[in-house]
Structure formats: C-alpha cells, structure tokens
Coordinates of C-alpha atoms and ligand atoms in Angstrom, one line a residue:
M1 CA 141.5 237.2 -34.8
L2 CA 141.9 239.7 -32.1
T3 CA 143.4 243.1 -33.5
D4 CA 144.4 246.3 -31.7
A5 CA 141.1 247.7 -32.8
D6 CA 139.3 245.1 -30.5
R7 CA 141.2 245.8 -27.7
E8 CA 139.7 248.2 -24.8
W9 CA 141.3 248.8 -21.5
W10 CA 137.9 248.6 -19.8
K11 CA 137.2 245.2 -21.3
E12 CA 140.9 244.0 -19.9
A13 CA 140.3 245.4 -16.3
V14 CA 139.3 244.0 -13.2
V15 CA 136.8 246.4 -11.5
Y16 CA 136.7 246.4 -7.4
Q17 CA 133.9 247.9 -5.8
I18 CA 134.0 249.8 -2.6
Y19 CA 131.5 250.7 -0.4
P20 CA 133.2 253.7 1.5
R21 CA 131.2 253.7 4.8
S22 CA 132.2 250.2 5.4
F23 CA 135.8 249.9 4.1
D24 CA 138.2 251.9 6.2
D25 CA 137.6 254.6 9.1
S26 CA 140.6 256.6 9.5
D27 CA 139.3 259.4 12.1
G28 CA 137.6 257.2 14.5
D29 CA 133.9 258.2 13.8
G30 CA 132.7 254.6 12.8
I31 CA 132.1 255.7 9.3
G32 CA 134.4 254.8 6.6
D33 CA 136.0 257.5 4.7
L34 CA 138.2 258.7 1.9
R35 CA 141.5 258.6 3.8
G36 CA 140.7 255.2 4.9
I37 CA 140.5 254.1 1.3
V38 CA 143.8 256.0 0.5
D39 CA 145.4 254.1 3.3
R40 CA 144.6 250.8 1.6
V41 CA 145.8 251.7 -1.8
D42 CA 148.7 249.4 -1.4
Y43 CA 146.3 246.6 -0.5
L44 CA 144.3 247.2 -3.6
D45 CA 147.6 247.5 -5.8
E46 CA 148.9 244.2 -4.2
L47 CA 145.4 242.4 -5.1
G48 CA 146.0 243.8 -8.6
V49 CA 142.7 245.2 -9.6
D50 CA 142.6 248.3 -12.3
V51 CA 139.6 250.1 -11.4
V52 CA 138.2 251.1 -8.2
W53 CA 134.5 252.3 -8.1
T54 CA 133.3 253.8 -4.9
C55 CA 129.8 254.0 -3.8
P56 CA 128.5 257.6 -3.3
V57 CA 130.6 259.8 -1.0
Y58 CA 128.6 263.1 -1.8
E59 CA 126.9 265.3 0.6
S60 CA 123.7 263.1 1.8
P61 CA 121.4 262.8 4.5
N62 CA 121.7 258.9 4.1
A63 CA 118.5 258.0 3.8
D64 CA 119.6 255.5 1.2
M65 CA 123.2 255.6 2.3
G66 CA 124.4 258.1 0.0
Y67 CA 122.2 257.2 -2.9
D68 CA 120.1 260.1 -1.8
I69 CA 122.4 262.9 -2.9
A70 CA 121.9 266.8 -1.5
D71 CA 124.9 268.0 -3.2
Y72 CA 126.6 266.6 -6.1
R73 CA 129.7 268.7 -5.8
A74 CA 130.2 268.3 -2.4
I75 CA 132.1 265.6 -0.5
A76 CA 129.9 264.6 2.7
D77 CA 132.0 265.9 6.1
E78 CA 131.9 262.0 7.3
Y79 CA 133.9 261.1 4.2
G80 CA 136.3 263.8 4.3
T81 CA 137.1 266.5 2.0
M82 CA 137.6 267.5 -1.8
A83 CA 141.3 267.6 -1.2
D84 CA 140.9 263.6 0.3
W85 CA 139.3 262.9 -3.0
E86 CA 141.8 264.5 -5.2
E87 CA 144.8 262.5 -3.1
L88 CA 142.9 259.2 -3.5
R89 CA 142.6 259.9 -7.4
D90 CA 146.4 260.7 -7.5
A91 CA 147.2 257.7 -5.2
L92 CA 145.3 255.2 -7.5
H93 CA 146.7 257.1 -10.9
A94 CA 150.3 256.7 -9.5
R95 CA 149.8 252.9 -9.4
D96 CA 147.9 252.8 -12.7
M97 CA 144.6 252.2 -11.2
R98 CA 141.3 254.1 -12.4
L99 CA 138.9 255.7 -9.9
L100 CA 135.1 255.7 -11.0
M101 CA 132.4 256.9 -8.7
D102 CA 128.5 256.4 -9.0
L103 CA 126.5 259.1 -11.1
V104 CA 122.9 258.9 -9.3
V105 CA 120.6 261.2 -11.8
N106 CA 117.4 259.2 -11.7
H107 CA 116.9 260.9 -8.4
T108 CA 118.4 263.6 -5.7
S109 CA 117.5 263.6 -2.1
D110 CA 114.6 265.6 -1.1
E111 CA 117.1 267.8 0.9
H112 CA 118.9 268.8 -2.4
D113 CA 118.3 272.7 -3.2
W114 CA 116.5 271.7 -6.4
F115 CA 113.8 269.9 -4.6
Q116 CA 113.5 272.3 -2.1
A117 CA 113.2 275.1 -4.6
S118 CA 110.8 272.6 -6.6
R119 CA 108.5 272.5 -3.8
D120 CA 107.9 276.2 -4.3
P121 CA 105.7 277.1 -7.5
D122 CA 107.2 280.4 -7.8
A123 CA 111.2 279.5 -7.2
G124 CA 111.7 278.8 -10.9
K125 CA 112.0 275.1 -10.7
D126 CA 108.6 274.0 -10.6
D127 CA 109.0 271.4 -13.4
W128 CA 112.2 269.9 -12.1
Y129 CA 110.8 266.8 -10.1
V130 CA 107.8 264.6 -11.2
W131 CA 104.9 266.7 -9.6
R132 CA 101.0 265.7 -9.7
E133 CA 98.1 267.7 -8.4
G134 CA 95.1 265.9 -7.1
D135 CA 93.4 264.3 -4.3
P136 CA 95.6 264.1 -1.4
E137 CA 94.0 260.7 -0.6
E138 CA 94.6 259.2 -4.1
P139 CA 98.1 259.0 -5.6
P140 CA 98.1 259.7 -9.2
N141 CA 98.6 256.1 -10.4
N142 CA 99.3 252.5 -8.8
W143 CA 103.0 252.6 -9.0
I144 CA 104.9 251.1 -6.0
S145 CA 108.4 252.0 -5.3
L146 CA 111.1 249.4 -5.3
F147 CA 111.7 249.6 -1.7
G148 CA 108.0 248.8 -0.9
G149 CA 105.1 251.1 -0.3
P150 CA 103.5 253.5 -3.0
A151 CA 105.9 255.4 -5.4
W152 CA 104.1 258.8 -4.6
T153 CA 104.4 261.0 -1.8
W154 CA 102.0 263.9 -0.8
D155 CA 103.9 267.2 -0.2
D156 CA 102.0 269.5 2.0
E157 CA 103.8 272.6 1.2
R158 CA 103.4 272.4 -2.4
E159 CA 99.9 270.5 -2.0
A160 CA 101.0 268.0 -4.8
W161 CA 102.1 264.4 -5.2
Y162 CA 105.9 263.9 -6.3
L163 CA 107.1 260.7 -7.7
H164 CA 110.2 258.3 -6.2
L165 CA 110.6 255.2 -7.5
F166 CA 113.0 254.4 -4.5
D167 CA 112.6 256.2 -0.9
E168 CA 110.2 258.9 -0.2
K169 CA 113.3 260.8 0.3
Q170 CA 114.4 260.0 -3.3
P171 CA 112.2 262.2 -5.5
D172 CA 112.7 261.4 -9.2
L173 CA 114.0 264.2 -11.3
N174 CA 112.1 265.2 -14.4
W175 CA 114.6 264.5 -17.4
D176 CA 112.0 265.8 -19.8
N177 CA 112.9 269.2 -18.6
P178 CA 115.9 270.6 -20.6
E179 CA 117.1 272.5 -17.5
V180 CA 117.6 269.4 -15.6
R181 CA 119.5 267.8 -18.2
E182 CA 121.7 270.9 -18.4
A183 CA 122.3 271.0 -14.8
I184 CA 123.2 267.3 -14.8
Y185 CA 125.6 267.6 -17.7
E186 CA 127.6 270.6 -16.1
M187 CA 127.7 268.6 -12.9
V188 CA 129.0 265.4 -14.9
N189 CA 131.6 267.9 -16.5
F190 CA 132.7 269.3 -13.4
W191 CA 134.0 265.7 -12.3
L192 CA 135.4 264.7 -15.5
E193 CA 137.5 268.0 -15.3
K194 CA 138.5 266.6 -12.1
G195 CA 140.1 263.7 -13.4
I196 CA 137.4 260.9 -12.8
D197 CA 137.8 257.9 -14.8
G198 CA 134.3 257.2 -15.6
F199 CA 131.1 256.5 -13.8
R200 CA 128.6 253.9 -12.6
M201 CA 125.3 254.9 -13.8
D202 CA 123.0 254.2 -11.0
A203 CA 119.2 252.8 -11.9
I204 CA 120.1 254.8 -15.5
S205 CA 117.3 252.8 -17.3
C206 CA 114.6 254.3 -15.2
I207 CA 115.4 258.1 -16.0
S208 CA 112.7 258.5 -18.6
K209 CA 109.2 258.2 -17.7
P210 CA 106.1 256.8 -19.6
E211 CA 104.0 259.3 -21.5
G212 CA 101.2 260.2 -19.0
L213 CA 102.3 257.9 -16.4
P214 CA 99.7 255.3 -16.7
D215 CA 98.8 252.7 -14.3
A216 CA 101.1 249.6 -14.1
D217 CA 99.7 246.1 -15.1
T218 CA 99.4 244.5 -11.5
G219 CA 99.7 241.2 -12.9
E220 CA 102.3 239.0 -11.9
D221 CA 106.0 240.1 -12.2
W222 CA 104.5 243.7 -13.3
F223 CA 108.0 245.3 -11.9
D224 CA 109.5 243.7 -15.0
M225 CA 106.9 244.8 -17.5
G226 CA 108.7 248.0 -18.5
I227 CA 106.5 250.6 -17.1
Y228 CA 109.7 252.0 -14.9
F229 CA 112.5 251.2 -17.1
N230 CA 113.9 252.1 -20.7
G231 CA 111.3 254.9 -21.1
P232 CA 110.4 256.6 -24.7
H233 CA 113.0 259.1 -24.3
I234 CA 116.0 257.3 -22.7
H235 CA 118.3 257.1 -25.6
E236 CA 117.7 260.4 -26.7
Y237 CA 118.8 261.7 -23.4
L238 CA 121.6 259.4 -22.9
S239 CA 123.1 260.2 -26.2
E240 CA 122.6 263.8 -25.7
M241 CA 124.7 263.4 -22.2
A242 CA 127.4 261.5 -24.0
D243 CA 127.8 264.1 -26.6
R244 CA 127.7 266.9 -24.0
T245 CA 129.9 265.2 -21.6
W246 CA 132.0 261.9 -21.9
D247 CA 132.5 261.8 -25.6
D248 CA 135.5 263.9 -25.2
Y249 CA 137.0 261.7 -22.4
D250 CA 138.5 258.2 -22.4
A251 CA 135.9 257.2 -19.6
M252 CA 134.6 253.9 -18.5
L253 CA 130.8 254.1 -18.5
I254 CA 129.0 251.6 -16.7
G255 CA 125.2 251.4 -17.1
E256 CA 123.4 249.9 -14.3
T257 CA 120.2 248.9 -16.5
P258 CA 117.7 247.0 -14.5
G259 CA 114.7 246.1 -16.8
A260 CA 116.9 245.6 -19.7
G261 CA 117.4 242.4 -21.6
P262 CA 120.4 242.1 -24.0
E263 CA 118.2 243.3 -27.1
E264 CA 117.5 246.7 -25.1
A265 CA 121.0 246.8 -24.2
Q266 CA 122.2 247.2 -27.8
A267 CA 120.6 250.9 -27.6
Y268 CA 122.5 251.6 -24.5
F269 CA 125.7 250.4 -26.4
E270 CA 124.8 253.1 -28.9
D271 CA 124.2 255.6 -26.6
G272 CA 128.0 255.3 -25.6
I273 CA 127.5 252.8 -22.6
D274 CA 130.5 250.7 -22.6
V275 CA 129.4 247.8 -19.9
V276 CA 125.9 246.9 -18.8
V277 CA 125.2 245.6 -15.3
H278 CA 122.5 243.1 -15.5
F279 CA 120.5 241.1 -12.6
D280 CA 119.2 238.0 -14.1
H281 CA 121.9 235.6 -12.8
M282 CA 121.1 237.1 -9.1
D283 CA 117.5 236.1 -9.5
V284 CA 118.3 232.4 -9.8
T285 CA 118.6 232.0 -5.7
Y286 CA 115.1 234.1 -5.2
G287 CA 112.4 231.5 -5.9
P288 CA 109.1 232.2 -7.8
G289 CA 107.9 235.2 -5.5
G290 CA 111.1 237.3 -5.9
K291 CA 113.7 238.4 -3.6
W292 CA 111.5 239.4 -0.4
S293 CA 108.8 236.6 -0.6
P294 CA 109.2 233.7 1.7
D295 CA 106.8 231.8 0.0
Y296 CA 108.6 229.1 -1.5
V297 CA 110.3 228.2 1.9
G298 CA 107.0 229.2 3.7
M299 CA 106.7 231.1 6.8
D300 CA 106.1 227.9 8.9
A301 CA 109.4 226.8 7.7
L302 CA 111.1 229.8 8.7
A303 CA 110.0 229.5 12.1
G304 CA 110.6 225.8 12.2
E305 CA 113.8 224.9 10.6
D306 CA 117.6 225.0 12.1
D307 CA 119.4 228.1 10.7
T308 CA 121.9 225.7 8.5
T309 CA 118.9 224.4 6.6
L310 CA 117.2 227.3 6.2
D311 CA 120.6 229.2 4.7
E312 CA 120.5 226.2 2.2
R313 CA 116.9 226.3 1.4
L314 CA 116.8 230.3 0.8
N315 CA 119.9 229.8 -1.5
T316 CA 118.8 226.9 -3.6
M317 CA 120.0 227.5 -7.1
D318 CA 119.6 225.3 -10.2
L319 CA 123.2 225.7 -11.8
S320 CA 121.4 225.4 -15.4
E321 CA 119.6 228.5 -14.4
L322 CA 122.5 230.4 -13.8
Q323 CA 124.1 229.2 -17.0
A324 CA 121.1 230.1 -18.9
A325 CA 121.4 233.8 -17.5
I326 CA 125.1 234.2 -18.3
R327 CA 124.8 232.7 -21.6
K328 CA 121.8 234.7 -22.5
W329 CA 123.8 237.7 -22.0
D330 CA 127.1 236.7 -23.3
E331 CA 125.3 235.3 -26.5
G332 CA 123.0 238.4 -26.8
V333 CA 125.8 241.1 -26.1
G334 CA 126.7 241.8 -29.8
D335 CA 129.0 244.5 -30.3
G336 CA 128.8 245.5 -26.6
W337 CA 130.3 244.3 -23.6
N338 CA 129.2 242.8 -20.1
S339 CA 130.1 243.1 -16.8
L340 CA 130.0 240.3 -14.3
Y341 CA 129.7 240.1 -10.6
L342 CA 128.6 238.0 -7.7
G343 CA 128.5 240.4 -4.9
S344 CA 127.6 244.1 -4.4
H345 CA 126.4 246.4 -2.0
D346 CA 122.8 245.6 -3.1
Q347 CA 123.3 241.8 -2.7
T348 CA 124.3 239.2 -0.1
R349 CA 127.5 238.0 0.5
A350 CA 128.9 235.5 -2.9
V351 CA 130.0 232.7 -0.7
S352 CA 127.2 232.6 1.5
R353 CA 124.6 232.8 -1.7
F354 CA 126.3 230.8 -4.3
G355 CA 128.8 228.6 -2.2
D356 CA 129.2 226.8 1.3
D357 CA 130.5 229.4 3.9
D358 CA 131.1 226.9 6.3
E359 CA 132.5 223.4 5.6
Y360 CA 133.9 224.5 2.3
H361 CA 134.4 228.2 2.6
R362 CA 137.8 228.5 0.9
E363 CA 136.9 225.8 -1.7
S364 CA 133.7 227.5 -2.8
A365 CA 135.1 231.0 -2.3
T366 CA 138.1 230.1 -4.7
L367 CA 135.6 228.3 -6.9
L368 CA 133.5 231.5 -7.2
A369 CA 136.9 233.5 -8.1
T370 CA 137.4 231.1 -10.8
F371 CA 134.0 231.4 -12.3
L372 CA 134.1 235.1 -12.2
L373 CA 137.4 235.7 -13.6
T374 CA 137.1 233.3 -16.4
Q375 CA 133.9 234.9 -18.4
R376 CA 133.7 237.1 -21.2
A377 CA 132.8 239.9 -19.1
T378 CA 134.5 242.7 -17.0
P379 CA 134.8 241.0 -13.8
F380 CA 133.7 243.3 -10.5
C381 CA 135.0 242.2 -7.3
Y382 CA 133.0 243.5 -4.5
Q383 CA 135.0 244.4 -1.3
G384 CA 135.8 241.5 1.1
D385 CA 134.6 238.9 -1.4
E386 CA 138.5 238.2 -2.0
L387 CA 138.6 237.3 1.5
G388 CA 135.7 235.2 1.4
M389 CA 133.6 237.5 3.6
T390 CA 130.3 236.1 4.8
N391 CA 126.4 236.9 5.6
A392 CA 126.2 238.1 9.0
D393 CA 123.2 237.4 12.0
W394 CA 120.7 240.0 12.1
D395 CA 119.2 239.1 15.7
S396 CA 117.6 242.3 16.2
P397 CA 115.6 244.6 14.0
D398 CA 117.6 247.3 15.5
A399 CA 120.7 245.9 13.8
I400 CA 119.3 246.6 10.4
R401 CA 120.3 249.6 8.8
D402 CA 119.1 249.5 5.1
V403 CA 116.3 251.2 4.0
E404 CA 114.8 248.3 1.8
A405 CA 115.4 245.8 4.6
H406 CA 113.5 247.9 7.2
G407 CA 110.7 248.6 4.8
Q408 CA 110.4 244.8 3.6
V409 CA 110.6 243.6 7.2
E410 CA 107.7 246.0 8.5
R411 CA 105.7 244.5 5.2
L412 CA 106.5 240.8 6.3
L413 CA 105.6 241.3 9.9
D414 CA 102.4 243.1 9.1
E415 CA 101.4 240.5 6.4
H416 CA 102.3 237.5 8.3
D417 CA 101.7 238.6 12.1
V418 CA 104.9 236.7 13.3
P419 CA 107.7 237.7 15.8
Y420 CA 111.0 239.1 14.4
E421 CA 112.7 236.3 15.2
T422 CA 110.7 234.4 12.5
V423 CA 111.6 236.5 9.9
A424 CA 115.4 237.2 11.1
P425 CA 117.1 234.1 8.9
F426 CA 115.2 235.7 5.9
V427 CA 116.9 238.7 6.7
R428 CA 120.2 236.9 7.0
N429 CA 119.9 235.7 3.5
R430 CA 118.4 238.8 1.7
S431 CA 119.3 242.0 3.4
R432 CA 121.8 244.3 1.6
D433 CA 123.2 245.0 5.1
N434 CA 125.1 241.6 4.5
A435 CA 127.4 243.3 2.1
R436 CA 127.8 246.5 4.2
T437 CA 129.3 244.9 7.4
P438 CA 132.8 246.5 7.9
M439 CA 135.8 245.2 5.8
Q440 CA 137.4 242.9 7.9
W441 CA 141.2 243.9 7.9
D442 CA 142.5 242.0 11.2
D443 CA 141.5 240.3 14.3
S444 CA 141.8 243.4 16.4
E445 CA 138.8 245.2 17.9
H446 CA 136.0 246.0 15.4
A447 CA 138.2 243.9 12.9
G448 CA 140.5 246.9 12.5
F449 CA 137.9 248.7 10.5
T450 CA 137.6 251.7 13.1
D451 CA 138.7 252.8 16.6
G452 CA 135.3 254.0 17.1
D453 CA 131.7 252.5 17.3
P454 CA 131.2 251.0 13.9
W455 CA 127.7 252.3 12.3
I456 CA 126.7 248.8 11.1
Q457 CA 127.6 245.5 13.3
V458 CA 130.9 243.7 12.2
N459 CA 130.5 240.1 11.3
D460 CA 131.4 237.7 14.3
D461 CA 133.7 235.8 12.0
F462 CA 136.2 238.5 11.8
E463 CA 139.1 236.7 13.9
R464 CA 138.9 234.2 11.3
V465 CA 138.2 235.7 7.9
N466 CA 140.4 238.9 7.4
A467 CA 142.9 240.6 5.3
A468 CA 146.0 240.2 7.7
A469 CA 145.5 236.6 8.0
A470 CA 144.8 236.0 4.4
R471 CA 147.9 238.3 3.3
D472 CA 150.1 235.7 5.5
D473 CA 148.6 232.6 4.2
P474 CA 149.9 231.7 0.7
E475 CA 146.9 229.6 0.4
S476 CA 144.3 231.9 1.1
I477 CA 141.4 233.1 -0.8
F478 CA 142.7 236.6 -1.2
H479 CA 146.0 235.3 -2.8
F480 CA 144.0 232.9 -5.2
Y481 CA 142.1 235.9 -6.4
R482 CA 145.3 237.8 -6.8
S483 CA 147.0 235.2 -8.7
L484 CA 144.0 234.5 -10.9
I485 CA 143.8 238.3 -11.8
D486 CA 147.5 238.2 -12.8
R487 CA 146.6 235.3 -15.1
R488 CA 143.7 237.1 -16.7
H489 CA 146.0 240.2 -17.3
A490 CA 148.5 237.9 -19.0
D491 CA 145.8 235.7 -21.1
D492 CA 143.6 237.4 -24.0
V493 CA 141.8 234.0 -24.2
L494 CA 140.4 234.5 -20.7
V495 CA 139.3 238.2 -21.8
Y496 CA 138.2 237.9 -25.2
G497 CA 137.9 234.2 -26.3
E498 CA 134.2 232.9 -27.5
T499 CA 132.6 230.6 -25.0
D500 CA 131.3 227.1 -25.4
Y501 CA 129.1 226.1 -22.7
L502 CA 129.6 222.4 -21.7
L503 CA 128.0 221.6 -18.5
P504 CA 125.8 221.1 -16.5
N505 CA 123.6 218.9 -18.2
D506 CA 121.5 215.9 -16.9
D507 CA 124.1 213.6 -16.1
Y508 CA 126.1 216.3 -14.2
P509 CA 123.5 219.0 -12.8
D510 CA 126.1 220.5 -10.3
V511 CA 129.1 220.9 -12.4
W512 CA 129.9 223.9 -14.5
A513 CA 132.2 223.7 -17.3
H514 CA 133.0 226.2 -20.4
R515 CA 136.0 226.3 -22.7
R516 CA 137.0 230.0 -24.3
T517 CA 138.8 229.9 -27.4
L518 CA 140.7 232.6 -29.0
D519 CA 142.5 232.2 -32.4
G520 CA 143.0 228.7 -32.1
D521 CA 144.0 228.9 -28.4
S522 CA 141.7 227.4 -25.6
R523 CA 141.1 227.1 -21.8
L524 CA 138.8 224.7 -20.0
V525 CA 137.2 225.9 -16.9
V526 CA 135.7 223.1 -14.8
L527 CA 134.0 223.7 -11.5
N528 CA 132.3 221.1 -9.2
W529 CA 129.9 223.4 -7.8
Q530 CA 128.5 221.0 -4.9
G531 CA 129.8 219.9 -1.6
E532 CA 130.3 216.2 -2.9
A533 CA 133.1 214.6 -5.1
V534 CA 132.2 213.6 -8.7
A535 CA 133.8 211.6 -11.5
V536 CA 133.4 214.1 -14.8
T537 CA 133.8 211.9 -17.8
G538 CA 133.5 212.9 -21.3
L539 CA 135.2 216.2 -21.2
D540 CA 138.3 216.4 -23.5
G541 CA 141.5 218.1 -22.0
L542 CA 141.4 217.0 -18.3
D543 CA 144.6 214.7 -18.4
G544 CA 147.1 217.3 -18.2
E545 CA 148.2 219.6 -15.3
P546 CA 145.8 222.5 -14.7
V547 CA 147.1 225.9 -14.8
V548 CA 144.7 227.1 -12.1
A549 CA 143.5 224.9 -9.4
N550 CA 142.1 225.4 -5.8
Y551 CA 143.2 222.2 -4.4
G552 CA 147.1 222.6 -3.9
D553 CA 147.9 218.9 -3.9
A554 CA 148.9 216.1 -6.7
G555 CA 145.0 215.0 -6.6
R556 CA 144.1 217.7 -8.9
A557 CA 144.4 215.9 -12.1
G558 CA 142.1 213.6 -14.0
E559 CA 138.3 213.0 -13.7
R560 CA 137.9 213.1 -10.0
F561 CA 136.8 216.4 -8.7
R562 CA 136.6 217.0 -5.1
P563 CA 133.8 219.2 -3.4
Y564 CA 133.8 222.6 -4.9
E565 CA 136.9 221.7 -7.0
A566 CA 137.8 224.4 -9.5
R567 CA 140.5 223.8 -12.1
V568 CA 141.6 225.8 -15.8
Y569 CA 143.5 223.8 -18.1
E570 CA 145.3 225.1 -21.4
T571 CA 143.9 223.0 -24.3
E572 CA 144.2 222.8 -27.7
Ligands
ISL1 O1 118.8 246.5 -4.7 C1 117.7 246.2 -5.2 C2 116.9 245.5 -4.6 O2 117.3 244.7 -3.6 C3 117.7 247.0 -6.5 O3 116.3 246.8 -6.9 C4 118.2 248.3 -6.5 O4 117.6 249.1 -5.9 C5 118.3 248.8 -8.0 O5 119.0 248.0 -8.7 C6 118.8 250.2 -8.2 O6 120.0 250.2 -7.2 C7 120.7 251.3 -7.3 O7 119.8 252.4 -6.9 C8 119.2 252.4 -5.6 C9 120.2 252.3 -4.3 O8 119.5 251.8 -3.4 C10 121.0 251.0 -4.8 O9 122.1 251.0 -3.8 C11 121.9 251.3 -6.2 O10 122.9 250.3 -6.6 C12 118.6 253.5 -5.6 O11 119.6 254.9 -5.9

C-alpha cells in the first residue's frame, strides 16, 4: 500500500538535463548561456519537466568544458552573471520547477587558486591535492586517467607529481585533509543559501583514495576493480558533508557513482544521496573491449564498411543484456531509488544508439521515451532527446571538441596507423561531442541556437529535426514526450509500482515487455524494439485499447506490433 510516507517529490519528478554551452546563446558569442536558458523556460514548462539540472557554468578554462572549475562561486563570463543565475532560479521556481547544478569536487581546475597555492610548499595549501615526490621519469604508480594516458603529471614548479583521475588540468583534491573538506562544505552552503534545489554530484565515488595509492591490477577490466572508486573513507566524508550542508534542506542529491553496484549503493543512500546514476545499461552497446575499443568491429571493417552498416554494428545491443542491467538495479536498489537516462552530455544520442535514427526515427525515439518514462526510477531527459536529436558526422578531427575524444582518437591513430577517415565512423558512434552539438530550435541558420559562430558544429539534420517543427506537429516526438510526462505525473503505478519483467525471451529476443503493479492496479508496457513487425502471443492484456501508443491508427491493438511500436495498457 502506497502511503504518504513513501512519497518523495524527487521520485515523482522528471529531470531535464541542460548542457548550457549548447542550449541557447542569447548574446551571439556562439556559446550558450544562462539568459538563453531563461528565454526557454516556457519551453521546459510546456514539456512538463519538474527539475532542471544544468552542467557546470562556473569559472573554468574549459579543458573539460566546465568540469574543470577555477572558481566555485563565480559564473563564467561566457555564461553570464550571478544575477542571470538568480533570474533563472526565480523563473523556474515561478513555474514550480527546481534547479540543480553539478557539484564537481573530486577535482578542480589546475587554474583554481587552491591548486596554484598548492604548487608552492610554503603557501599553506601543500596538502590540498594528491602530491608525491620522486623521480620525474617515473610516476608514483601505474594508474591511468579515465581520459587515457597516465593519471600523474609532473609539476616543474613544485618538483613533484600530482594525481588526476581525469585530464591533467583536473588535479584531484585531497579529501583526507579536513581543511579541504571544510572549504567544500562552505562552498556547498553558499549555493544552498542561494536557493539551489540540489546537486548532481560528479564522479562522487572517486573522492576517497586508497591507502598508500597501490598499483592497480592491470588485468582485464582493471578500471572496474575498485582501485579508483568507493575508497576507504568515502562514506565517512559523504555523511559528514550531509551533516554539515544539505541535511537542513529539502534538496535532491544525485550521486554519479561510477564503479558502484547496487550493494555499494546502499551505503550511498545511507549517506543521504537520494538517487544514484549508474552506467551498466550504457555498456551494452560497447562490445567486450569497452567504449573506445574498435576490436569487436575490427579496424579493417571500419575502413571498409559503408556508414549505415557501421553505425548498426557499433551499436549492436542484446536486449536481454539491457534488461539484465535495468533489472539488477531495480531489484537491488532496496530502500534507495534509481535514476534512469538514455542520453547525457557524456553519451552519444539515444535514438542513434538504441533506436533507428533513419527509417524509424519517430517510432524508435517514441519507443525510447516509453521505455524511459515507465520504469521505477526517476527519469532524466537529456536536452534534444525530446526532439529525437541524432549523432552528427565528425569528418575532420578539427571538428572534435571533447577532451576524451581527442585523447582516444590520438591513441587509436597511434596504435593502428590508419588515417583519420578510418576512425571517423567510430567517433560518430562514441564521442561525447554527439550530445553536445547545439540544441536545434528551428530551421534558421545555426538551428536558431546562435547569431554568431557556434563553438561546435550544428548537426546537419536541423532543418528536419527542430523544436519549432516539433511543437507544430501534434504527432511529434516532442508531443509524445509531453503527454507521457503528464501521464507519469498522474499515475502512481508508473512511479511507484513494482516491476515484473516479461520479455525478451528466446521466442522474442527483440521485444521488451514489463508490467508495473501497485495496490492491485497494473500497467503493461510492450515495446517492439526492432525494425521488423512481430506477432506477440502469450501476453495477457493486449486486447483492449492502449492508453499510450506511438502509432496513431486503429491497427494499434492485438498481437501484431509494427516496427518499433510501443504501447502501454491499463490492466487488472
Ligand atoms: O564519460 C565518461 C567516459 O566516456 C565517463 O567515464 C565519465 O568521465 C565519468 O562518468 C565521470 O563523468 C563526470 O566527470 C567528468 C566529466 O568529464 C564528465 O562530463 C562528468 O559527467 C570529469 O569531471
């Protein structure tokens, strides 16, 4: 029985993620900004989302596009002013939406004053980062950065190594130092007092480093072996932070917790994190070697195949693996709560990856919406996914902006001795830049994103895929999202119901079905996740009229499902 005590606003919310740099540019410098977001608040309201999470807009040299923060309390000029941020906060609050930002505290920029002071052993901050003395030719251990290359850089000024799990311009803070923690808590309170409604805690599972910084086991998958993640003091530090900061507020805390499984997540929930973000369902399209390994497709194939075949091969997915990942977290979440996303600023475009962005663009994008919005997890919609934005072409390495893609492309070219054109299809299906092309507002120049030169290329398909066209078309992906968001808001079964996983099975490897049940009421969700029609027999409840359907005609009943057909039924 669902009681008021079970309810939480952040469980019932739909989150919309904004990458400010690429959302809307109000001043013509080619870079999206806070005023641009303010101008689009009505759009967000029309879509019906409850929480807006913006990626970093703090002062930053942008080595990792704002995830390298030089001043936590200042808005970067290119994004506007603190007054603009306050206006955005007020505009959202006036429409009952909340505002969350990234909290990036595993590392700062190397241009942050703290790091600059830390380079000088006499400036009183020598222990604020993870430094090691030693031989300038030999890093202190074998760790490699999540962006490729060693996780250590030698600093000539201090004559010591510093650790960076990400880019060399993102030195890791030393959380074992109480002064560091204190400074972070003060900064968090600064934002809470300003009226922020919560945080998405970036790479939060990385903040506590293992005692003695031992070498990593360099076997297969050593990234996952725990050396970087869930360190010995992590829960002590997070509960201390909760106690000193957000425990006094009704804030939503989203933990990005790479390297944590559902069991580990229980401890994060106890620390006061409301929802966790995991990656298991993202791994299903990568193949055995991981995101940046072309091995399972083969470098020769990359050079030889046509683009459409390659796009398909690089996004091959076994639906039962996807279900296993979702199910593992749904069943393992215990008293905690999951989030669910299909796209983010770190991923390729959902419809290109999990659907068919060509022949069945609308059908597969709306199928993905149905998947996203009918699970027991707070759904995150990434900007542009509600329009069905697609992966872009990256014909020249000069078009690439992302530090990860640059690093990995360099590595691939080095290791394989091939021209850039050979790896370009791989970039199209892996690079984070795909999610970062400008939001497509209309069919005018630069998709209505800017009057200037966009900082990153606009996707070629903007004349067809854009918000203005989508708002005018009642059958659009946008309106499908909008009405499904409304439905989720009105239906406790879709938010709180338990899930039974029905399909895929051996007979229907490409059909997804699940049933949500709450207090005797249930909803059946059936998704024909393929470009072929299929007759699905043996599922109870397909005879009535669906309450959600992505094909608008009378044929949307019974056992026959057309390509990427998605339906939801109210069942007993
Ligand atoms: O995006 C990834 C690989 O493609 C992940 O490994 C990602 O780096 C990891 O999930 C942490 O991500 C977060 O912190 C990074 C930043 O680059 C990402 O944009 C952010 O989401 C470093 O701050």
